[in-house]
CSV table of C-alpha atoms and ligand atoms in Angstrom, one decimal:
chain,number,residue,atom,x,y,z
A,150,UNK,CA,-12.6,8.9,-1.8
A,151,UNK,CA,-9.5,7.8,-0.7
A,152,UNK,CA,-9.0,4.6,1.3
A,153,UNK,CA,-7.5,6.3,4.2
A,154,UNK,CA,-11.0,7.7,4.8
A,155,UNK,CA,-12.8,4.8,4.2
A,156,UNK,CA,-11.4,2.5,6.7
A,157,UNK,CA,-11.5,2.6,10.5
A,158,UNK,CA,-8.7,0.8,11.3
A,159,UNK,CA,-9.7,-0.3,14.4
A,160,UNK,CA,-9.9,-3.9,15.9
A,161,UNK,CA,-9.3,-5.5,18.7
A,162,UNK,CA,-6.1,-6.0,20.6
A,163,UNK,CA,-5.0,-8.6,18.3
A,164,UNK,CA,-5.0,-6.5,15.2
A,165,UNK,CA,-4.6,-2.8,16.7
A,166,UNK,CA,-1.0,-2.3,16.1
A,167,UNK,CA,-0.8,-4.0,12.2
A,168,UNK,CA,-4.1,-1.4,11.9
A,169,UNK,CA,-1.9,1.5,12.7
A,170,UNK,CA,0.9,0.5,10.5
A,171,UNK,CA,-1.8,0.5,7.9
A,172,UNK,CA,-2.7,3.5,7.8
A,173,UNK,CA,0.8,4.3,7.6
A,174,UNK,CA,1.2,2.3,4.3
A,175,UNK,CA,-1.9,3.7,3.0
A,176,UNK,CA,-0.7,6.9,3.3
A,177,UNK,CA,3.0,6.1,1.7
A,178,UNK,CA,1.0,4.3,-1.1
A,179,UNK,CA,-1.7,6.9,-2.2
A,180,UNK,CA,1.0,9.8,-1.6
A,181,UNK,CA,3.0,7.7,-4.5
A,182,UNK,CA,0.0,7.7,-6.4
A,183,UNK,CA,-0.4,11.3,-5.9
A,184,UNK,CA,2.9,11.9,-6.6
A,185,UNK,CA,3.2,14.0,-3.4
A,186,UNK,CA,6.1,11.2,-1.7
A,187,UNK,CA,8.9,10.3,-4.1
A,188,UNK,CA,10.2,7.1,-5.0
A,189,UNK,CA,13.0,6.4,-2.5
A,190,UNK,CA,10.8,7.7,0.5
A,191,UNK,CA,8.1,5.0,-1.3
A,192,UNK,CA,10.6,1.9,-1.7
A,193,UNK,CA,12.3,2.9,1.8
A,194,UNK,CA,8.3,2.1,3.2
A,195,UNK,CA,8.0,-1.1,1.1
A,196,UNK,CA,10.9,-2.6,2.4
A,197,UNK,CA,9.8,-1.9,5.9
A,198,UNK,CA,6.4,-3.4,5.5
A,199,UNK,CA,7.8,-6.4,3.5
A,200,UNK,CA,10.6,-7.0,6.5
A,201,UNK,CA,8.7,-5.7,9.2
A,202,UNK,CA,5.2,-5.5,8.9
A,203,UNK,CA,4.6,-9.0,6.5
A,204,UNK,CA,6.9,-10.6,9.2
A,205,UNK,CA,4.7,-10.0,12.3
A,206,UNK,CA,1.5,-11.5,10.6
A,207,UNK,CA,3.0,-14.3,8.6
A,208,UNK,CA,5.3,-14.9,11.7
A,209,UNK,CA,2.4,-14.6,14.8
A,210,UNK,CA,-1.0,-13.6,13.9
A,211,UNK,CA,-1.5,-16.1,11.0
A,212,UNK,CA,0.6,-19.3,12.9
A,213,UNK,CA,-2.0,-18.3,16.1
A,214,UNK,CA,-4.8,-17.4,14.3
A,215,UNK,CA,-4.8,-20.7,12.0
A,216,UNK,CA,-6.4,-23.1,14.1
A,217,UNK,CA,-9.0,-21.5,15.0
A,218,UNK,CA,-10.4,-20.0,11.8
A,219,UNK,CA,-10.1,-23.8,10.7
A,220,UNK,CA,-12.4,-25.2,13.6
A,221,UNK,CA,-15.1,-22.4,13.1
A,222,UNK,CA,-15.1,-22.0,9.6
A,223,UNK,CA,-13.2,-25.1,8.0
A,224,UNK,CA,-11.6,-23.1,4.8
A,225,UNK,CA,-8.2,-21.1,4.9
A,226,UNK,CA,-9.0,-19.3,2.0
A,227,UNK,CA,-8.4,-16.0,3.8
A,228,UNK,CA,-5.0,-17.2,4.9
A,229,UNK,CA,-3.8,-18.6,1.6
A,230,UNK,CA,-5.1,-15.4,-0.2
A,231,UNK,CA,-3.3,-12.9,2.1
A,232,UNK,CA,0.3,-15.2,2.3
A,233,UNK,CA,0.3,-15.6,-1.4
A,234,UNK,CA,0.0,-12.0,-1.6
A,235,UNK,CA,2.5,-11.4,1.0
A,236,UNK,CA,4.7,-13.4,-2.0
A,237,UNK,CA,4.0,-11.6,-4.8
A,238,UNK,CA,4.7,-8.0,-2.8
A,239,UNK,CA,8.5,-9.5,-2.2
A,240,UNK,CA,8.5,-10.6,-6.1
A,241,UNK,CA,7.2,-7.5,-7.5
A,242,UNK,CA,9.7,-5.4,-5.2
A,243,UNK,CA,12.8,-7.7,-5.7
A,244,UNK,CA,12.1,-7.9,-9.6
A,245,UNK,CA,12.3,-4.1,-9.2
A,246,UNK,CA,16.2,-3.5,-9.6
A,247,UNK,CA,17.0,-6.9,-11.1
A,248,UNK,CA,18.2,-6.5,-14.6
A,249,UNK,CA,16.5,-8.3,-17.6
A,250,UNK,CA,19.1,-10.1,-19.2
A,251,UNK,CA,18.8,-10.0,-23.1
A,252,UNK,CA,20.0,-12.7,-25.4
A,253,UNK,CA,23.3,-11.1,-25.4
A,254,UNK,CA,23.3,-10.9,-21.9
A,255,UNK,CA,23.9,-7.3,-21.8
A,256,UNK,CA,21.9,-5.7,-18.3
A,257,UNK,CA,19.0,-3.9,-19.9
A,258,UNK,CA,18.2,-1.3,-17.3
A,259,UNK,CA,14.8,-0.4,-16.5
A,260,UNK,CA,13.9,3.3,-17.8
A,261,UNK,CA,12.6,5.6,-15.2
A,262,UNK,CA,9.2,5.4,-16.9
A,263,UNK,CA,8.8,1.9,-16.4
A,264,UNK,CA,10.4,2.0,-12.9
A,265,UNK,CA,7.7,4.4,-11.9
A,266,UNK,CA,5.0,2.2,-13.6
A,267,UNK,CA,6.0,-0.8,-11.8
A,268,UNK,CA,6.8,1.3,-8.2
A,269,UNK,CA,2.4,2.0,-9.0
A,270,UNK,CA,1.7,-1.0,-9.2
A,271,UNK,CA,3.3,-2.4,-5.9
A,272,UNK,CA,1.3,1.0,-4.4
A,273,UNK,CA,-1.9,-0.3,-5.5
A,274,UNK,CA,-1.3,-3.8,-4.9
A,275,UNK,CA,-0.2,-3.2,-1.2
A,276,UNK,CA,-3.6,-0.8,-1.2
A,277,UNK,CA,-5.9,-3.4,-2.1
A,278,UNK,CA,-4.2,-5.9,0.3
A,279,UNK,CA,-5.2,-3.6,3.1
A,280,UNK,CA,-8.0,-3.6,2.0
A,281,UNK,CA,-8.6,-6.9,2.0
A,282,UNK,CA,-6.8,-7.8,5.6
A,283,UNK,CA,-8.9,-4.3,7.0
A,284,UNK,CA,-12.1,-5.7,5.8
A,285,UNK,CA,-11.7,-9.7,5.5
A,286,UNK,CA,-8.6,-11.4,7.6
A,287,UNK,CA,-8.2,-9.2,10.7
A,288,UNK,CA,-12.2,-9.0,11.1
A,289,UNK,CA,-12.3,-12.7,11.0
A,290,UNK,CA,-9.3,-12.6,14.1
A,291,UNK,CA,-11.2,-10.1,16.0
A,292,UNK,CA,-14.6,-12.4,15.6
A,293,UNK,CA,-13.1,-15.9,15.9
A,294,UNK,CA,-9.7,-15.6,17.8
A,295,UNK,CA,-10.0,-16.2,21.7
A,296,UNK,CA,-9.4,-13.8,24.1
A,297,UNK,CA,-6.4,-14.9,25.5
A,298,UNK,CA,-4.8,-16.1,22.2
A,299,UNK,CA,-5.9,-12.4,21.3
A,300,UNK,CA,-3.4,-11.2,23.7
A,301,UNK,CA,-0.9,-13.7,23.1
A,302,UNK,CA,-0.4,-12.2,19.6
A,303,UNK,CA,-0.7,-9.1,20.9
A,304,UNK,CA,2.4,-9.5,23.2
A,305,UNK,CA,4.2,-11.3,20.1
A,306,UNK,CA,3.7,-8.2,18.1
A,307,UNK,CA,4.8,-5.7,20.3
B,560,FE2,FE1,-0.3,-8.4,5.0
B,561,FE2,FE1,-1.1,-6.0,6.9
């Protein structure tokens, strides 16, 4: 079952528009997998979630939503989880095109093989951070995050 199909994606005004550009990843991501969306069209997504998408919820809904989850639940485990991850999407992607340099320092490029290896597994880490924000992080904004804060990152977002 794919994870497309096993999420809702829906939340609360807070959350709604990151859910939709979820599915949108998701989709990019699997079809990668699947090999049915090449490479460029795969990257060209990456870079758009990394710039974009990473932006809006390390920029508004984490900064907003930090308080709170602190007063009613005293741990930012959640936060620190999906940030550091946020990090190691950029690393994985900018390590992508960045050529070892051997003891000679000649550029060794990477063969295609091992490009699409590491192109999979930035597609199934972004996956699994979905995932995780679908079922742990934005649940915990739509549950603990006031209404009106609610709509203050809302209005951020959009
Ligand atoms: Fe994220
Ligand atoms: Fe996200």
């Amino acid at each position: 079952m794919s994870l497309k199909d096993s999420l809702t994606f829906k939340g609360s005004i807070a959350t709604q528009l990151l859910r939709n550009q979820h599915i949108t990843t998701v989709e990019f991501a699997e079809g990668y997998l699947e090999n049915s969306i090449d490479m460029k069209k795969f990257l060209e997504h990456v870079d758009y979630s990394i710039n974009v998408h990473f932006a809006l919820e390390d920029n508004f809904l984490i900064p907003i939503f930090r308080p709170y989850l602190r007063k009613y639940l005293d741990f930012e485990e959640p936060i620190r989880v999906i940030s550091g991850e946020h990090l190691t999407i950029r690393r994985e992607r900018q390590l992508l095109y960045r050529p070892n340099m051997t003891e000679s320092d000649e550029e060794v490029q990477l063969s295609q093989d091992e490009l699409s290896g590491k192109c999979g597994i930035i597609a199934k880490t972004l996956l699994q951070h979905v995932y995780k924000e679908e079922n742990g992080l934005f649940g915990l904004v739509d549950t603990y995050l006031p209404e009106p804060e609610k709509k203050e990152v809302s209005a951020r977002i959009e």
